[in-house]
Amino acid sequence: MSKFASDQEKDLHGGTQAGVYPAYGNGNGYAGRQSSTEGTHDPGDGYKVVDKADGLHRGLKPRHVSLIAIGGVIGTGLFIGSGTALANGGPLGLWLGFSFVGILVFFMMLGLGEMAAYLPITGGQLTYAGRFFDPALGFAMVWSTTIHWALTCASELSAVAVLVNYWLEPSRVNNAVWITIGYVVVVCLNLTTSGVYGETEFIFSSIKVLTIIGLIILGIAIDCGAGPTGHYLGFHYWKDPGALAQYEGIPGSKGRFLGFWAVMTQAAFSYGGVEFFGITAAESANPRFSIPRAMKQIYFRIGVFYILGTFILGLIVPFDNDRLGTASNAAASPWVIAIQLSGIKALPHIINACLITSAWSAGNADLYISSRSLYNMAHKGLVPRVFLKTHRWGTPWVAVLTMALIPLLAYMTVSNGAAKVFGWFVNLVAVMGLVEWMGICLAYIGFRRAMKAQGFDRKALPYHHPLAYIGAWFALISFAVIILFSGWTVFRDTKNFDRATFITNYLPAVFFPLLYFGYKIYRRTKIIHPQDVDLVSGLAEIEATMEERPPARGVKGRLQAAFF
């Protein structure tokens, strides 16, 4: 028996177990409620667990989890949407906005990584919210996440149409054709096994990672004058037209600050999905190893792809280029604009093809997380048990097919225009993501309070970080401020009030509290006292499935051990 579980665990319902569990290994003490997994029961979090065992299979290998963590949801937010951010904030505003949101995401991920490595259970952060903080928070998180990622899948499918329009205008081939092709591919991949899904995402994510790394290297080369035009740029665009844009022509420091602030929502959309591996942990073959490794690679993703990537982008594209922010097709991608300005001919077509695979991959991951969220609701008895059905390879096919209905909203782009609908989706899912990140921070705060109250030694955890707790509080407050002012632009011109922008920015901020307080009033839940938080249920079962990582042998084995 490992240090995370004990053969002396007993089925003790109700009340805490402080002092019941003896010291383990180096003197760690575990306290909380341990409940049976037999049949239907209430583990104390306000939900009912309706099946005896988790029907999901642990088919995701460490290399799958690593690539999903690094590039699983790198999508159109970084490749296309960053153009809007550059036009709004200028090169310095773009870099500062993505850097600030990146720091907040980093702090949020520290806590999630700690919880997921310790307790890799079905639902991940959705379960942690109800188990460590408040059952009502878990209820709100699981419903919000389920809808959020299905809508994000729709945004990625609409992006597929945007990207194909680079070659074929909608007047020649209707966008419904490209949406249908992308939709069928995404649904079929999600109906396969978790192993096939992981392998597919490994390939797609590899393409995305190589693409963004290649673009960064290319951007450095263009900036140094290695393109066909031979022009050395350096920091030229930081001087002309300038480092900071005057948002919508507003003069002075006010306009420059508003330009920087306008970057925030786009940055949040681009970072969205970084928390995916918290849920994939339930289908990871060895989460004790793969989650800490994936957490280390989160630093790489944030630092290189976003912070360094946006810095390079600001060096090679002027923020006043009239194609930035239009999102009409891939030609609006700042990377494509930079390549064309440098005089390179064929490369934009290759980049566009890579971006299409990126959008498909992101949509694939979005439907995956949405279906697993619905499965988690069924697991807790919040929706009918039919959503627990899995085929013999362990995929919840009923949940997948049900959530696949929401991405059909992507067909709205056929009548309203891909660019306009894509903008609506960006606002909606960005704010929903921010609200859910706040929920993760609250779950971790509850987790840390419980560990302290119950005498838990964090040094024994598979993953821990000294900045996790203070970082969670800082991120929680900052996310709330960003949400509060996310739709400030609509109040500048009340005579021509933009109702669509207002609704898509603030609907999630109203929807989530309604879920939280509605469930809280209906079920009369309370914030769980630290002494009553369950820190041990399920540990023995998890430890029984853990496998030691085999020693690395040969060149291939050593490379895999080093990177995955």
mmCIF file of N, CA and C in Angstrom, residues 398-444:
data_model
loop_
_atom_site.group_PDB
_atom_site.id
_atom_site.type_symbol
_atom_site.label_atom_id
_atom_site.label_comp_id
_atom_site.label_asym_id
_atom_site.label_seq_id
_atom_site.Cartn_x
_atom_site.Cartn_y
_atom_site.Cartn_z
ATOM 1 N N VAL A 398 -23.458 7.738 -25.303
ATOM 2 C CA VAL A 398 -24.712 8.491 -25.189
ATOM 3 C C VAL A 398 -24.405 9.958 -24.869
ATOM 4 N N ALA A 399 -23.462 10.190 -23.966
ATOM 5 C CA ALA A 399 -23.069 11.553 -23.618
ATOM 6 C C ALA A 399 -22.453 12.263 -24.817
ATOM 7 N N VAL A 400 -21.636 11.546 -25.582
ATOM 8 C CA VAL A 400 -20.998 12.150 -26.758
ATOM 9 C C VAL A 400 -22.044 12.585 -27.773
ATOM 10 N N LEU A 401 -22.969 11.686 -28.107
ATOM 11 C CA LEU A 401 -23.980 12.005 -29.112
ATOM 12 C C LEU A 401 -24.913 13.119 -28.645
ATOM 13 N N THR A 402 -25.191 13.174 -27.352
ATOM 14 C CA THR A 402 -26.066 14.226 -26.824
ATOM 15 C C THR A 402 -25.391 15.593 -26.923
ATOM 16 N N MET A 403 -24.156 15.664 -26.479
ATOM 17 C CA MET A 403 -23.458 16.948 -26.510
ATOM 18 C C MET A 403 -23.087 17.361 -27.928
ATOM 19 N N ALA A 404 -23.068 16.405 -28.844
ATOM 20 C CA ALA A 404 -22.772 16.725 -30.245
ATOM 21 C C ALA A 404 -23.895 17.530 -30.892
ATOM 22 N N LEU A 405 -25.040 17.662 -30.220
ATOM 23 C CA LEU A 405 -26.143 18.454 -30.766
ATOM 24 C C LEU A 405 -25.848 19.956 -30.680
ATOM 25 N N ILE A 406 -25.170 20.395 -29.609
ATOM 26 C CA ILE A 406 -24.927 21.830 -29.418
ATOM 27 C C ILE A 406 -23.997 22.413 -30.480
ATOM 28 N N PRO A 407 -22.916 21.726 -30.877
ATOM 29 C CA PRO A 407 -22.057 22.291 -31.927
ATOM 30 C C PRO A 407 -22.751 22.531 -33.260
ATOM 31 N N LEU A 408 -23.965 22.009 -33.417
ATOM 32 C CA LEU A 408 -24.713 22.288 -34.641
ATOM 33 C C LEU A 408 -25.039 23.776 -34.773
ATOM 34 N N LEU A 409 -24.880 24.520 -33.675
ATOM 35 C CA LEU A 409 -25.068 25.974 -33.734
ATOM 36 C C LEU A 409 -24.075 26.637 -34.681
ATOM 37 N N ALA A 410 -23.018 25.919 -35.022
ATOM 38 C CA ALA A 410 -22.039 26.464 -35.963
ATOM 39 C C ALA A 410 -22.674 26.801 -37.304
ATOM 40 N N TYR A 411 -23.792 26.172 -37.615
ATOM 41 C CA TYR A 411 -24.469 26.452 -38.888
ATOM 42 C C TYR A 411 -25.052 27.864 -38.927
ATOM 43 N N MET A 412 -25.036 28.551 -37.781
ATOM 44 C CA MET A 412 -25.451 29.961 -37.768
ATOM 45 C C MET A 412 -24.552 30.799 -38.680
ATOM 46 N N THR A 413 -23.332 30.359 -38.874
ATOM 47 C CA THR A 413 -22.399 31.116 -39.704
ATOM 48 C C THR A 413 -22.838 31.158 -41.158
ATOM 49 N N VAL A 414 -23.673 30.214 -41.556
ATOM 50 C CA VAL A 414 -24.099 30.153 -42.951
ATOM 51 C C VAL A 414 -24.967 31.353 -43.305
ATOM 52 N N SER A 415 -25.805 31.789 -42.361
ATOM 53 C CA SER A 415 -26.721 32.898 -42.656
ATOM 54 C C SER A 415 -26.237 34.246 -42.138
ATOM 55 N N ASN A 416 -25.480 34.233 -41.034
ATOM 56 C CA ASN A 416 -25.065 35.491 -40.423
ATOM 57 C C ASN A 416 -23.629 35.890 -40.729
ATOM 58 N N GLY A 417 -22.884 35.029 -41.356
ATOM 59 C CA GLY A 417 -21.491 35.358 -41.649
ATOM 60 C C GLY A 417 -20.566 34.759 -40.621
ATOM 61 N N ALA A 418 -19.558 34.041 -41.085
ATOM 62 C CA ALA A 418 -18.656 33.323 -40.193
ATOM 63 C C ALA A 418 -17.934 34.257 -39.231
ATOM 64 N N ALA A 419 -17.486 35.408 -39.717
ATOM 65 C CA ALA A 419 -16.707 36.323 -38.881
ATOM 66 C C ALA A 419 -17.538 36.861 -37.715
ATOM 67 N N LYS A 420 -18.788 37.245 -37.990
ATOM 68 C CA LYS A 420 -19.641 37.840 -36.967
ATOM 69 C C LYS A 420 -19.989 36.825 -35.886
ATOM 70 N N VAL A 421 -20.378 35.629 -36.288
ATOM 71 C CA VAL A 421 -20.746 34.592 -35.327
ATOM 72 C C VAL A 421 -19.527 34.137 -34.541
ATOM 73 N N PHE A 422 -18.389 34.043 -35.218
ATOM 74 C CA PHE A 422 -17.160 33.676 -34.522
ATOM 75 C C PHE A 422 -16.865 34.680 -33.405
ATOM 76 N N GLY A 423 -17.098 35.961 -33.645
ATOM 77 C CA GLY A 423 -16.894 36.981 -32.620
ATOM 78 C C GLY A 423 -17.833 36.802 -31.442
ATOM 79 N N TRP A 424 -19.086 36.434 -31.709
ATOM 80 C CA TRP A 424 -20.024 36.161 -30.618
ATOM 81 C C TRP A 424 -19.536 35.000 -29.762
ATOM 82 N N PHE A 425 -19.119 33.933 -30.429
ATOM 83 C CA PHE A 425 -18.638 32.756 -29.708
ATOM 84 C C PHE A 425 -17.419 33.091 -28.855
ATOM 85 N N VAL A 426 -16.519 33.907 -29.398
ATOM 86 C CA VAL A 426 -15.313 34.288 -28.647
ATOM 87 C C VAL A 426 -15.696 34.955 -27.334
ATOM 88 N N ASN A 427 -16.590 35.938 -27.378
ATOM 89 C CA ASN A 427 -17.008 36.632 -26.167
ATOM 90 C C ASN A 427 -17.663 35.680 -25.175
ATOM 91 N N LEU A 428 -18.570 34.860 -25.668
ATOM 92 C CA LEU A 428 -19.347 33.979 -24.795
ATOM 93 C C LEU A 428 -18.468 32.965 -24.092
ATOM 94 N N VAL A 429 -17.652 32.243 -24.851
ATOM 95 C CA VAL A 429 -16.879 31.157 -24.243
ATOM 96 C C VAL A 429 -15.705 31.692 -23.433
ATOM 97 N N ALA A 430 -15.185 32.872 -23.780
ATOM 98 C CA ALA A 430 -14.087 33.448 -22.997
ATOM 99 C C ALA A 430 -14.548 33.760 -21.579
ATOM 100 N N VAL A 431 -15.709 34.397 -21.447
ATOM 101 C CA VAL A 431 -16.212 34.750 -20.121
ATOM 102 C C VAL A 431 -16.635 33.501 -19.356
ATOM 103 N N MET A 432 -17.221 32.523 -20.040
ATOM 104 C CA MET A 432 -17.568 31.272 -19.370
ATOM 105 C C MET A 432 -16.310 30.599 -18.821
ATOM 106 N N GLY A 433 -15.239 30.640 -19.598
ATOM 107 C CA GLY A 433 -13.981 30.067 -19.138
ATOM 108 C C GLY A 433 -13.442 30.776 -17.910
ATOM 109 N N LEU A 434 -13.541 32.102 -17.888
ATOM 110 C CA LEU A 434 -13.072 32.867 -16.739
ATOM 111 C C LEU A 434 -13.861 32.523 -15.481
ATOM 112 N N VAL A 435 -15.173 32.372 -15.622
ATOM 113 C CA VAL A 435 -16.016 32.016 -14.480
ATOM 114 C C VAL A 435 -15.622 30.643 -13.946
ATOM 115 N N GLU A 436 -15.381 29.698 -14.843
ATOM 116 C CA GLU A 436 -15.004 28.345 -14.411
ATOM 117 C C GLU A 436 -13.612 28.319 -13.795
ATOM 118 N N TRP A 437 -12.713 29.178 -14.278
ATOM 119 C CA TRP A 437 -11.396 29.278 -13.647
ATOM 120 C C TRP A 437 -11.530 29.783 -12.208
ATOM 121 N N MET A 438 -12.473 30.688 -11.989
ATOM 122 C CA MET A 438 -12.742 31.134 -10.616
ATOM 123 C C MET A 438 -13.199 29.960 -9.756
ATOM 124 N N GLY A 439 -14.023 29.082 -10.323
ATOM 125 C CA GLY A 439 -14.484 27.909 -9.594
ATOM 126 C C GLY A 439 -13.337 26.979 -9.219
ATOM 127 N N ILE A 440 -12.365 26.817 -10.118
ATOM 128 C CA ILE A 440 -11.203 25.979 -9.832
ATOM 129 C C ILE A 440 -10.395 26.578 -8.687
ATOM 130 N N CYS A 441 -10.236 27.904 -8.694
ATOM 131 C CA CYS A 441 -9.507 28.573 -7.610
ATOM 132 C C CYS A 441 -10.205 28.351 -6.267
ATOM 133 N N LEU A 442 -11.536 28.457 -6.249
ATOM 134 C CA LEU A 442 -12.278 28.236 -5.008
ATOM 135 C C LEU A 442 -12.143 26.792 -4.544
ATOM 136 N N ALA A 443 -12.176 25.846 -5.482
ATOM 137 C CA ALA A 443 -12.017 24.435 -5.121
ATOM 138 C C ALA A 443 -10.660 24.199 -4.470
ATOM 139 N N TYR A 444 -9.626 24.817 -5.027
ATOM 140 C CA TYR A 444 -8.291 24.610 -4.464
ATOM 141 C C TYR A 444 -8.160 25.279 -3.095
#
